[in-house]
Amino acid sequence: MNIRWKGMRWSLMLVKQPDWTSLSNSSTPGAYSTLLRGTGNNLVGHADLFRAGRVVAGIVGSTVVTTVATMKAAPYVKSRLDSRKAQRVEERADVVEETAENSAAADACDDEAPDVPDAPRPTPV
């Protein structure tokens, strides 16, 4: 994948190098050279560069597949969530009704309970 911009050709490449090495810094700020450095900053060889066209195509393809799958699944997921939400609302309504019935029954029981006289309170001296 080559891009021409401001009189320069830019290429997207993949770098193959051993795990224990790192790329050398270039004299251009933010850039690296293909020289490989080992421990102690010793020069140990050159990195292998590969064209990245297939990798870019694979990333684009997987992105398209993921997007299409998400768009196809979204209505089913939404309807499932909506039905669960409706079910929860119904459950809450049932709980509120049961609570109201229980409190009404408790009020009825309170009316039938005998009055208990208050305990005498101590008076300050």
PDB file of C-alpha atoms in Angstrom:
ATOM      1  CA  MET A   1       0.000   0.000   0.000  1.00  0.00           C
ATOM      2  CA  ASN A   2       1.734   3.134  -1.240  1.00  0.00           C
ATOM      3  CA  ILE A   3       0.642   6.720  -0.742  1.00  0.00           C
ATOM      4  CA  ARG A   4       2.215   9.742  -2.419  1.00  0.00           C
ATOM      5  CA  TRP A   5       2.077  12.901  -0.348  1.00  0.00           C
ATOM      6  CA  LYS A   6       4.148  16.113  -0.509  1.00  0.00           C
ATOM      7  CA  GLY A   7       6.696  14.628  -2.886  1.00  0.00           C
ATOM      8  CA  MET A   8       7.294  11.526  -0.763  1.00  0.00           C
ATOM      9  CA  ARG A   9       6.142   7.923  -1.121  1.00  0.00           C
ATOM     10  CA  TRP A  10       4.770   6.364   2.070  1.00  0.00           C
ATOM     11  CA  SER A  11       4.505   2.589   2.398  1.00  0.00           C
ATOM     12  CA  LEU A  12       2.682   0.609   5.022  1.00  0.00           C
ATOM     13  CA  MET A  13       4.921  -2.299   6.029  1.00  0.00           C
ATOM     14  CA  LEU A  14       5.012  -5.064   8.617  1.00  0.00           C
ATOM     15  CA  VAL A  15       8.285  -5.549  10.494  1.00  0.00           C
ATOM     16  CA  LYS A  16       9.611  -9.006  11.374  1.00  0.00           C
ATOM     17  CA  GLN A  17      12.170  -9.063  14.183  1.00  0.00           C
ATOM     18  CA  PRO A  18      13.168 -11.302  17.106  1.00  0.00           C
ATOM     19  CA  ASP A  19      11.466 -10.627  20.452  1.00  0.00           C
ATOM     20  CA  TRP A  20      14.648  -9.638  22.227  1.00  0.00           C
ATOM     21  CA  THR A  21      15.515  -6.853  19.721  1.00  0.00           C
ATOM     22  CA  SER A  22      14.241  -3.357  19.039  1.00  0.00           C
ATOM     23  CA  LEU A  23      14.385  -1.026  16.048  1.00  0.00           C
ATOM     24  CA  SER A  24      16.995   1.712  16.030  1.00  0.00           C
ATOM     25  CA  ASN A  25      15.887   5.314  16.275  1.00  0.00           C
ATOM     26  CA  SER A  26      16.226   7.285  13.060  1.00  0.00           C
ATOM     27  CA  SER A  27      17.619  10.785  12.736  1.00  0.00           C
ATOM     28  CA  THR A  28      14.096  11.814  11.677  1.00  0.00           C
ATOM     29  CA  PRO A  29      12.034  12.543  14.821  1.00  0.00           C
ATOM     30  CA  GLY A  30       9.443   9.835  15.509  1.00  0.00           C
ATOM     31  CA  ALA A  31      10.852   7.437  12.903  1.00  0.00           C
ATOM     32  CA  TYR A  32      12.771   4.156  13.191  1.00  0.00           C
ATOM     33  CA  SER A  33      15.378   2.570  10.950  1.00  0.00           C
ATOM     34  CA  THR A  34      15.542  -1.113   9.970  1.00  0.00           C
ATOM     35  CA  LEU A  35      18.617  -1.685  12.103  1.00  0.00           C
ATOM     36  CA  LEU A  36      18.034  -4.075  14.978  1.00  0.00           C
ATOM     37  CA  ARG A  37      19.531  -3.391  18.395  1.00  0.00           C
ATOM     38  CA  GLY A  38      19.933  -6.013  21.093  1.00  0.00           C
ATOM     39  CA  THR A  39      20.667  -5.752  24.791  1.00  0.00           C
ATOM     40  CA  GLY A  40      23.111  -3.015  25.637  1.00  0.00           C
ATOM     41  CA  ASN A  41      22.139  -1.156  22.423  1.00  0.00           C
ATOM     42  CA  ASN A  42      24.434  -3.411  20.329  1.00  0.00           C
ATOM     43  CA  LEU A  43      23.784  -3.651  16.582  1.00  0.00           C
ATOM     44  CA  VAL A  44      22.642  -7.223  15.788  1.00  0.00           C
ATOM     45  CA  GLY A  45      21.244  -7.063  12.235  1.00  0.00           C
ATOM     46  CA  HIS A  46      18.474  -5.777   9.996  1.00  0.00           C
ATOM     47  CA  ALA A  47      14.715  -6.180  10.308  1.00  0.00           C
ATOM     48  CA  ASP A  48      12.672  -7.852   7.556  1.00  0.00           C
ATOM     49  CA  LEU A  49       9.938  -5.696   6.007  1.00  0.00           C
ATOM     50  CA  PHE A  50       6.791  -7.107   4.389  1.00  0.00           C
ATOM     51  CA  ARG A  51       4.010  -5.360   2.476  1.00  0.00           C
ATOM     52  CA  ALA A  52       0.893  -4.930   4.582  1.00  0.00           C
ATOM     53  CA  GLY A  53      -1.743  -5.001   1.827  1.00  0.00           C
ATOM     54  CA  ARG A  54      -3.225  -8.341   2.873  1.00  0.00           C
ATOM     55  CA  VAL A  55      -3.276  -7.322   6.523  1.00  0.00           C
ATOM     56  CA  VAL A  56      -5.158  -4.121   5.695  1.00  0.00           C
ATOM     57  CA  ALA A  57      -7.605  -6.095   3.546  1.00  0.00           C
ATOM     58  CA  GLY A  58      -8.142  -8.562   6.397  1.00  0.00           C
ATOM     59  CA  ILE A  59      -8.802  -5.768   8.896  1.00  0.00           C
ATOM     60  CA  VAL A  60     -11.273  -4.091   6.536  1.00  0.00           C
ATOM     61  CA  GLY A  61     -13.016  -7.410   5.846  1.00  0.00           C
ATOM     62  CA  SER A  62     -13.363  -8.311   9.515  1.00  0.00           C
ATOM     63  CA  THR A  63     -14.659  -4.816  10.281  1.00  0.00           C
ATOM     64  CA  VAL A  64     -17.319  -5.146   7.578  1.00  0.00           C
ATOM     65  CA  VAL A  65     -18.385  -8.586   8.816  1.00  0.00           C
ATOM     66  CA  THR A  66     -18.588  -7.374  12.434  1.00  0.00           C
ATOM     67  CA  THR A  67     -20.623  -4.303  11.430  1.00  0.00           C
ATOM     68  CA  VAL A  68     -23.097  -6.311   9.357  1.00  0.00           C
ATOM     69  CA  ALA A  69     -23.516  -8.910  12.116  1.00  0.00           C
ATOM     70  CA  THR A  70     -24.126  -6.183  14.695  1.00  0.00           C
ATOM     71  CA  MET A  71     -26.700  -4.456  12.503  1.00  0.00           C
ATOM     72  CA  LYS A  72     -28.526  -7.750  11.867  1.00  0.00           C
ATOM     73  CA  ALA A  73     -28.531  -8.737  15.549  1.00  0.00           C
ATOM     74  CA  ALA A  74     -29.525  -5.328  16.952  1.00  0.00           C
ATOM     75  CA  PRO A  75     -33.321  -5.631  16.382  1.00  0.00           C
ATOM     76  CA  TYR A  76     -33.423  -9.068  18.046  1.00  0.00           C
ATOM     77  CA  VAL A  77     -31.403  -7.889  21.019  1.00  0.00           C
ATOM     78  CA  LYS A  78     -33.553  -4.766  21.355  1.00  0.00           C
ATOM     79  CA  SER A  79     -36.817  -6.733  21.278  1.00  0.00           C
ATOM     80  CA  ARG A  80     -35.441  -9.166  23.856  1.00  0.00           C
ATOM     81  CA  LEU A  81     -34.429  -6.313  26.168  1.00  0.00           C
ATOM     82  CA  ASP A  82     -37.802  -4.608  25.707  1.00  0.00           C
ATOM     83  CA  SER A  83     -39.681  -7.803  26.612  1.00  0.00           C
ATOM     84  CA  ARG A  84     -37.524  -8.264  29.727  1.00  0.00           C
ATOM     85  CA  LYS A  85     -38.187  -4.646  30.678  1.00  0.00           C
ATOM     86  CA  ALA A  86     -41.962  -5.153  30.296  1.00  0.00           C
ATOM     87  CA  GLN A  87     -41.746  -8.308  32.393  1.00  0.00           C
ATOM     88  CA  ARG A  88     -39.941  -6.420  35.161  1.00  0.00           C
ATOM     89  CA  VAL A  89     -42.572  -3.660  35.116  1.00  0.00           C
ATOM     90  CA  GLU A  90     -45.311  -6.295  35.489  1.00  0.00           C
ATOM     91  CA  GLU A  91     -43.431  -7.917  38.390  1.00  0.00           C
ATOM     92  CA  ARG A  92     -43.081  -4.547  40.123  1.00  0.00           C
ATOM     93  CA  ALA A  93     -46.815  -3.903  39.711  1.00  0.00           C
ATOM     94  CA  ASP A  94     -47.567  -7.306  41.271  1.00  0.00           C
ATOM     95  CA  VAL A  95     -45.250  -6.541  44.193  1.00  0.00           C
ATOM     96  CA  VAL A  96     -46.919  -3.152  44.732  1.00  0.00           C
ATOM     97  CA  GLU A  97     -50.366  -4.791  44.736  1.00  0.00           C
ATOM     98  CA  GLU A  98     -49.226  -7.455  47.217  1.00  0.00           C
ATOM     99  CA  THR A  99     -47.682  -4.788  49.440  1.00  0.00           C
ATOM    100  CA  ALA A 100     -50.897  -2.759  49.350  1.00  0.00           C
ATOM    101  CA  GLU A 101     -52.964  -5.847  50.233  1.00  0.00           C
ATOM    102  CA  ASN A 102     -50.593  -6.748  53.082  1.00  0.00           C
ATOM    103  CA  SER A 103     -50.651  -3.231  54.504  1.00  0.00           C
ATOM    104  CA  ALA A 104     -54.461  -3.158  54.300  1.00  0.00           C
ATOM    105  CA  ALA A 105     -54.586  -6.472  56.148  1.00  0.00           C
ATOM    106  CA  ALA A 106     -52.126  -5.161  58.728  1.00  0.00           C
ATOM    107  CA  ASP A 107     -54.257  -2.041  59.222  1.00  0.00           C
ATOM    108  CA  ALA A 108     -57.312  -4.238  59.746  1.00  0.00           C
ATOM    109  CA  CYS A 109     -55.402  -6.266  62.355  1.00  0.00           C
ATOM    110  CA  ASP A 110     -54.293  -3.076  64.104  1.00  0.00           C
ATOM    111  CA  ASP A 111     -57.899  -1.943  64.492  1.00  0.00           C
ATOM    112  CA  GLU A 112     -58.836  -5.189  66.244  1.00  0.00           C
ATOM    113  CA  ALA A 113     -55.870  -5.163  68.630  1.00  0.00           C
ATOM    114  CA  PRO A 114     -56.666  -4.151  72.215  1.00  0.00           C
ATOM    115  CA  ASP A 115     -55.379  -0.846  73.429  1.00  0.00           C
ATOM    116  CA  VAL A 116     -52.332  -1.185  75.622  1.00  0.00           C
ATOM    117  CA  PRO A 117     -51.912   1.557  78.180  1.00  0.00           C
ATOM    118  CA  ASP A 118     -48.736   3.550  77.990  1.00  0.00           C
ATOM    119  CA  ALA A 119     -46.101   2.762  80.585  1.00  0.00           C
ATOM    120  CA  PRO A 120     -45.730   5.414  83.273  1.00  0.00           C
ATOM    121  CA  ARG A 121     -43.037   7.894  82.484  1.00  0.00           C
ATOM    122  CA  PRO A 122     -40.476   8.930  85.074  1.00  0.00           C
ATOM    123  CA  THR A 123     -40.814  12.496  86.231  1.00  0.00           C
ATOM    124  CA  PRO A 124     -37.762  14.680  86.654  1.00  0.00           C
ATOM    125  CA  VAL A 125     -36.906  15.573  90.235  1.00  0.00           C
TER     126      VAL A 125
END
